[in-house]
Short mmCIF file of N, CA, C and O in Angstrom, two decimals:
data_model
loop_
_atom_site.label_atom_id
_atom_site.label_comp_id
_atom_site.label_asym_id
_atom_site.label_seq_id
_atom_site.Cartn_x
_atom_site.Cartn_y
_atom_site.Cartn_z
N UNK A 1 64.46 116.71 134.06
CA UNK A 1 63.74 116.44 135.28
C UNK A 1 62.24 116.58 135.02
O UNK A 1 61.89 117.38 134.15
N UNK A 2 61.32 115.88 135.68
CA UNK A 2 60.28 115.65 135.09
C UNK A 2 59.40 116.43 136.07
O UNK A 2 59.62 116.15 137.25
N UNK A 3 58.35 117.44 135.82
CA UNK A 3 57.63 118.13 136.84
C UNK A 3 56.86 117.63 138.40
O UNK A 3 56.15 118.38 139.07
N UNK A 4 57.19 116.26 138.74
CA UNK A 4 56.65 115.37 139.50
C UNK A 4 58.19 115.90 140.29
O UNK A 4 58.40 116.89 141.00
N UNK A 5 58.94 115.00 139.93
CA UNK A 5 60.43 115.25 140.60
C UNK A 5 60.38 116.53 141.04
O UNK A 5 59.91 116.77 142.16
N UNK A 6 60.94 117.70 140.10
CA UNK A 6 60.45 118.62 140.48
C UNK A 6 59.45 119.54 141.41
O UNK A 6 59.66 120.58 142.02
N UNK A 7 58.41 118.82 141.29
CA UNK A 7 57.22 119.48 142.63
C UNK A 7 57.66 118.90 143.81
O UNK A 7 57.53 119.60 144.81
N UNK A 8 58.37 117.33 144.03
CA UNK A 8 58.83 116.20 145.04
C UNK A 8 59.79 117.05 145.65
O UNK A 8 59.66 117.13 146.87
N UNK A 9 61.06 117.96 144.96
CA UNK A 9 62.10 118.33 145.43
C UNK A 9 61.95 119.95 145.96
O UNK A 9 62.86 120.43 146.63
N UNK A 10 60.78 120.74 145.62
CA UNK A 10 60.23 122.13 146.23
C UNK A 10 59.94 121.68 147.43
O UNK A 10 60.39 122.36 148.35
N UNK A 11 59.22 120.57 147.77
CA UNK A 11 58.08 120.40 148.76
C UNK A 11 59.25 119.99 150.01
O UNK A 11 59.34 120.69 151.01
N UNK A 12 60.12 118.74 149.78
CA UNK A 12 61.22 118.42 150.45
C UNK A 12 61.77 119.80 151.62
O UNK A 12 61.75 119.87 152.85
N UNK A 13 62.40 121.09 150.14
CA UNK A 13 63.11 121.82 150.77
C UNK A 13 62.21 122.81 151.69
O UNK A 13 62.46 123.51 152.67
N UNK A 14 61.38 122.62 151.13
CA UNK A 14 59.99 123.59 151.95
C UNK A 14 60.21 122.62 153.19
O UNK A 14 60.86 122.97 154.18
N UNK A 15 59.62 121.37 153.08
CA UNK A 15 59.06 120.79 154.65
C UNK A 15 60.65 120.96 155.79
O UNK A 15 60.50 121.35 156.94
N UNK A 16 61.81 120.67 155.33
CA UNK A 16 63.48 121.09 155.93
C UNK A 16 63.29 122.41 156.43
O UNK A 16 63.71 122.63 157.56
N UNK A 17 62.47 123.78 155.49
CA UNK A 17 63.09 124.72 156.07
C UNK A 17 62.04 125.83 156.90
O UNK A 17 62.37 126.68 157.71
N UNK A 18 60.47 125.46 156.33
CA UNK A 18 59.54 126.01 156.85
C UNK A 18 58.34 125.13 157.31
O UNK A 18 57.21 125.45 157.70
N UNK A 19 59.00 123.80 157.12
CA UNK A 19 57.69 123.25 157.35
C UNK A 19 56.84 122.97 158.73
O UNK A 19 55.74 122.48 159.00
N UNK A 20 58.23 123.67 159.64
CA UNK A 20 57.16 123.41 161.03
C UNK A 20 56.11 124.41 161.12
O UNK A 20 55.21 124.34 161.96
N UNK A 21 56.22 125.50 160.13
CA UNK A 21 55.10 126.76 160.18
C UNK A 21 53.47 125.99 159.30
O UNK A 21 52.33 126.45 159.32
N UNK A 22 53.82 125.12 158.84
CA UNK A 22 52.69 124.44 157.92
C UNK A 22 52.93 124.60 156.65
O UNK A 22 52.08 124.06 155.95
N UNK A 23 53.77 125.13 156.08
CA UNK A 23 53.74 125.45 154.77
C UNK A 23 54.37 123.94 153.69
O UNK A 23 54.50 123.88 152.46
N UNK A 24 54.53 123.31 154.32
CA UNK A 24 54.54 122.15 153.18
C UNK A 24 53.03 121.67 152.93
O UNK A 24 52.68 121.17 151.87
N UNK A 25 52.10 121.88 154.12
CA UNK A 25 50.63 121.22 153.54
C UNK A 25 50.23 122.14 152.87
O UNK A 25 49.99 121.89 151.68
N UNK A 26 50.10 123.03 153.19
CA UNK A 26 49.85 124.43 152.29
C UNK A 26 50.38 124.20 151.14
O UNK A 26 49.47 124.32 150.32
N UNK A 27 51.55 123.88 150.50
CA UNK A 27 52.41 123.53 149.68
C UNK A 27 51.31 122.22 149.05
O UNK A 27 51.01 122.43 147.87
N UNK A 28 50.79 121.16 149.52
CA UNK A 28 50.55 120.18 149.06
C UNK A 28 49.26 120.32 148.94
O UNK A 28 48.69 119.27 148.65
N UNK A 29 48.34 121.60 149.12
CA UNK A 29 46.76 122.11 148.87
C UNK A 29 46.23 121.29 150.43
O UNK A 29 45.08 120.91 150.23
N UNK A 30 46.48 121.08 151.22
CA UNK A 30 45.94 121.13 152.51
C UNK A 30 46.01 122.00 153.51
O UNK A 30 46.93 122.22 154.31
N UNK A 31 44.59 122.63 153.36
CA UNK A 31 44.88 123.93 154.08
C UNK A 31 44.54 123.98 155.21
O UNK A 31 45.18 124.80 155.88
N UNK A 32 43.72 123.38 155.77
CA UNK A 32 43.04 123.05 156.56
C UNK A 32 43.80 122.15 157.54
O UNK A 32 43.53 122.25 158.74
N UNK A 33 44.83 121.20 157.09
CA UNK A 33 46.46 120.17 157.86
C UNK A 33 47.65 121.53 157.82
O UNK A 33 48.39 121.62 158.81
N UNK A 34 47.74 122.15 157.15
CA UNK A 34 48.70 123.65 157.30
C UNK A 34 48.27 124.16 158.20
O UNK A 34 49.10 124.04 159.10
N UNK A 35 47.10 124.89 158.67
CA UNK A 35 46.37 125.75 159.63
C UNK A 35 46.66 124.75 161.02
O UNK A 35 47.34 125.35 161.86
N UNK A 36 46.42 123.85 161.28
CA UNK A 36 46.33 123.06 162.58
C UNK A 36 47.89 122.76 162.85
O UNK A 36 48.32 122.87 164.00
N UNK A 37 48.61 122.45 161.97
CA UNK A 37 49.99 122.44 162.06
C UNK A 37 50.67 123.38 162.63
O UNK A 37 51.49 123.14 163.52
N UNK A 38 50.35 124.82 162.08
CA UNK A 38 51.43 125.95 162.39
C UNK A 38 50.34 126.46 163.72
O UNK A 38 50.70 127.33 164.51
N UNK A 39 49.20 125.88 163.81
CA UNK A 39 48.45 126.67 164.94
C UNK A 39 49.50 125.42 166.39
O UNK A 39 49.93 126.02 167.38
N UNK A 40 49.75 123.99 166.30
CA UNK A 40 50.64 123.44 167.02
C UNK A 40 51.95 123.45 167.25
O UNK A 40 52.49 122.74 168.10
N UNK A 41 52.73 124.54 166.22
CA UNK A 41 54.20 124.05 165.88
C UNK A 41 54.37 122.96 165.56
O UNK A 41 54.71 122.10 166.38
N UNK A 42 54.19 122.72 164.35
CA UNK A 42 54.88 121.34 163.97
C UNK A 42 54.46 120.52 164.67
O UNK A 42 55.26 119.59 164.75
N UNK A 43 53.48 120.36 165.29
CA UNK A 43 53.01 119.29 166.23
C UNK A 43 54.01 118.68 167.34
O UNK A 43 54.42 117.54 167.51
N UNK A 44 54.28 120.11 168.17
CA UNK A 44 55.50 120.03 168.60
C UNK A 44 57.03 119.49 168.17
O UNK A 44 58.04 119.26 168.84
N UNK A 45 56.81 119.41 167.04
CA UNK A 45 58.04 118.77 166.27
C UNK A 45 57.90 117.61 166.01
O UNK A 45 57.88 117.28 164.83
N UNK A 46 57.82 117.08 166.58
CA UNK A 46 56.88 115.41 166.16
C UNK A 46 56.45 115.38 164.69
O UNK A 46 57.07 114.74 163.85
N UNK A 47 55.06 116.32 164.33
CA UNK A 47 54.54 115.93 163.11
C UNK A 47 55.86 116.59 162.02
O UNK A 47 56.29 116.14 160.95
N UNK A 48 56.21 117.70 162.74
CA UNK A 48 57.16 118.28 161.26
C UNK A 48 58.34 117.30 160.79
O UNK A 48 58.73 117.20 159.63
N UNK A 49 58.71 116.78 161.59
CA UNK A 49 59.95 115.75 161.61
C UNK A 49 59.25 114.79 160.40
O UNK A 49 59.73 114.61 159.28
N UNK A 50 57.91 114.19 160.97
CA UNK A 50 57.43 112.92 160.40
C UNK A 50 57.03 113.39 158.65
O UNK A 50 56.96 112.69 157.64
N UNK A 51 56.86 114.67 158.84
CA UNK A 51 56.60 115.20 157.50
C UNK A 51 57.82 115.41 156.53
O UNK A 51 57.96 114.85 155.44
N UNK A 52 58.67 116.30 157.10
CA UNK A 52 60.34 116.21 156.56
C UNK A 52 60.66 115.08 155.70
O UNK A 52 60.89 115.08 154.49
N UNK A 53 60.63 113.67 156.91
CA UNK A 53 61.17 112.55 156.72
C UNK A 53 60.09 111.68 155.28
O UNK A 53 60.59 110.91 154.46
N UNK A 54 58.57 112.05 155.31
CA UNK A 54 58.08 111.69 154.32
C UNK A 54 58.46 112.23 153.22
O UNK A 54 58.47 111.65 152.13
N UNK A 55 58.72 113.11 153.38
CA UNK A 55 58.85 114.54 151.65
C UNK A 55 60.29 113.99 150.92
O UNK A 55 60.45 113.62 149.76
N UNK A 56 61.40 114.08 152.16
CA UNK A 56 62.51 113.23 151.89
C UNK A 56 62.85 111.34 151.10
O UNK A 56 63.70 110.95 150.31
N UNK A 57 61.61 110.58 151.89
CA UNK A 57 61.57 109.43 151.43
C UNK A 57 60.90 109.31 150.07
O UNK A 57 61.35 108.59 149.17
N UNK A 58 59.82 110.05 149.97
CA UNK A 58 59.51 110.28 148.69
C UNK A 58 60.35 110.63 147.07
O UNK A 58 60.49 110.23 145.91
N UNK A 59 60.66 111.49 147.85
CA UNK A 59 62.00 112.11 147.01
C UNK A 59 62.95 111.28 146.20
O UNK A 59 63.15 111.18 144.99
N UNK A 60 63.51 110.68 147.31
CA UNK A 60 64.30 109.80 146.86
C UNK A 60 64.09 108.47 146.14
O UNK A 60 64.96 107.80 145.59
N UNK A 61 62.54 108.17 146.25
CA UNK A 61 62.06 107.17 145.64
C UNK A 61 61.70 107.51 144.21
O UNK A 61 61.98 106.58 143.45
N UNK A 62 61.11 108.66 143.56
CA UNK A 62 61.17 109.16 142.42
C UNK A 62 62.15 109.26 141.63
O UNK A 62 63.29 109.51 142.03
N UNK A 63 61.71 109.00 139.92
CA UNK A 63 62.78 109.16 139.35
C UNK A 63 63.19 109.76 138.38
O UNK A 63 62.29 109.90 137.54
N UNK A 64 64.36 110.29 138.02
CA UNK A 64 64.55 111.57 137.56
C UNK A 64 64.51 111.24 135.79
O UNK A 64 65.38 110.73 135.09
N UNK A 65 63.62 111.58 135.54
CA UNK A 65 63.44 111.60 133.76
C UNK A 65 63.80 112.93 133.33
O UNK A 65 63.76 113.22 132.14
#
């Protein structure tokens, strides 16, 4: 597995399990999109969903060397 994949598949399970707190931007060096995030909840769920669903599509588009 190639460290790309790898960082793709941390960030995934992060944005699924904490990411309505902000910690996937935090995760992705945006600290400043982390802070406004967990200061909204997830942007009422809205943004965390839309984030989930990116980390996920990503994911799956990468490929595993």
């Amino acid at each position: 597995m190639s460290k790309d994949y790898i960082w793709l598949l941390v960030g995934t399970i992060i944005s699924w399990s904490v990411g309505f707190f902000g910690a996937d931007r935090f995760y992705k060096g945006e600290v400043g999109m982390g802070v406004f995030k967990l200061l909204t909840f997830g942007g009422l769920c809205v943004w965390w969903l839309v984030d989930a669903l990116n980390w996920t599509r990503e994911l799956g588009q990468a490929k595993i060397k």
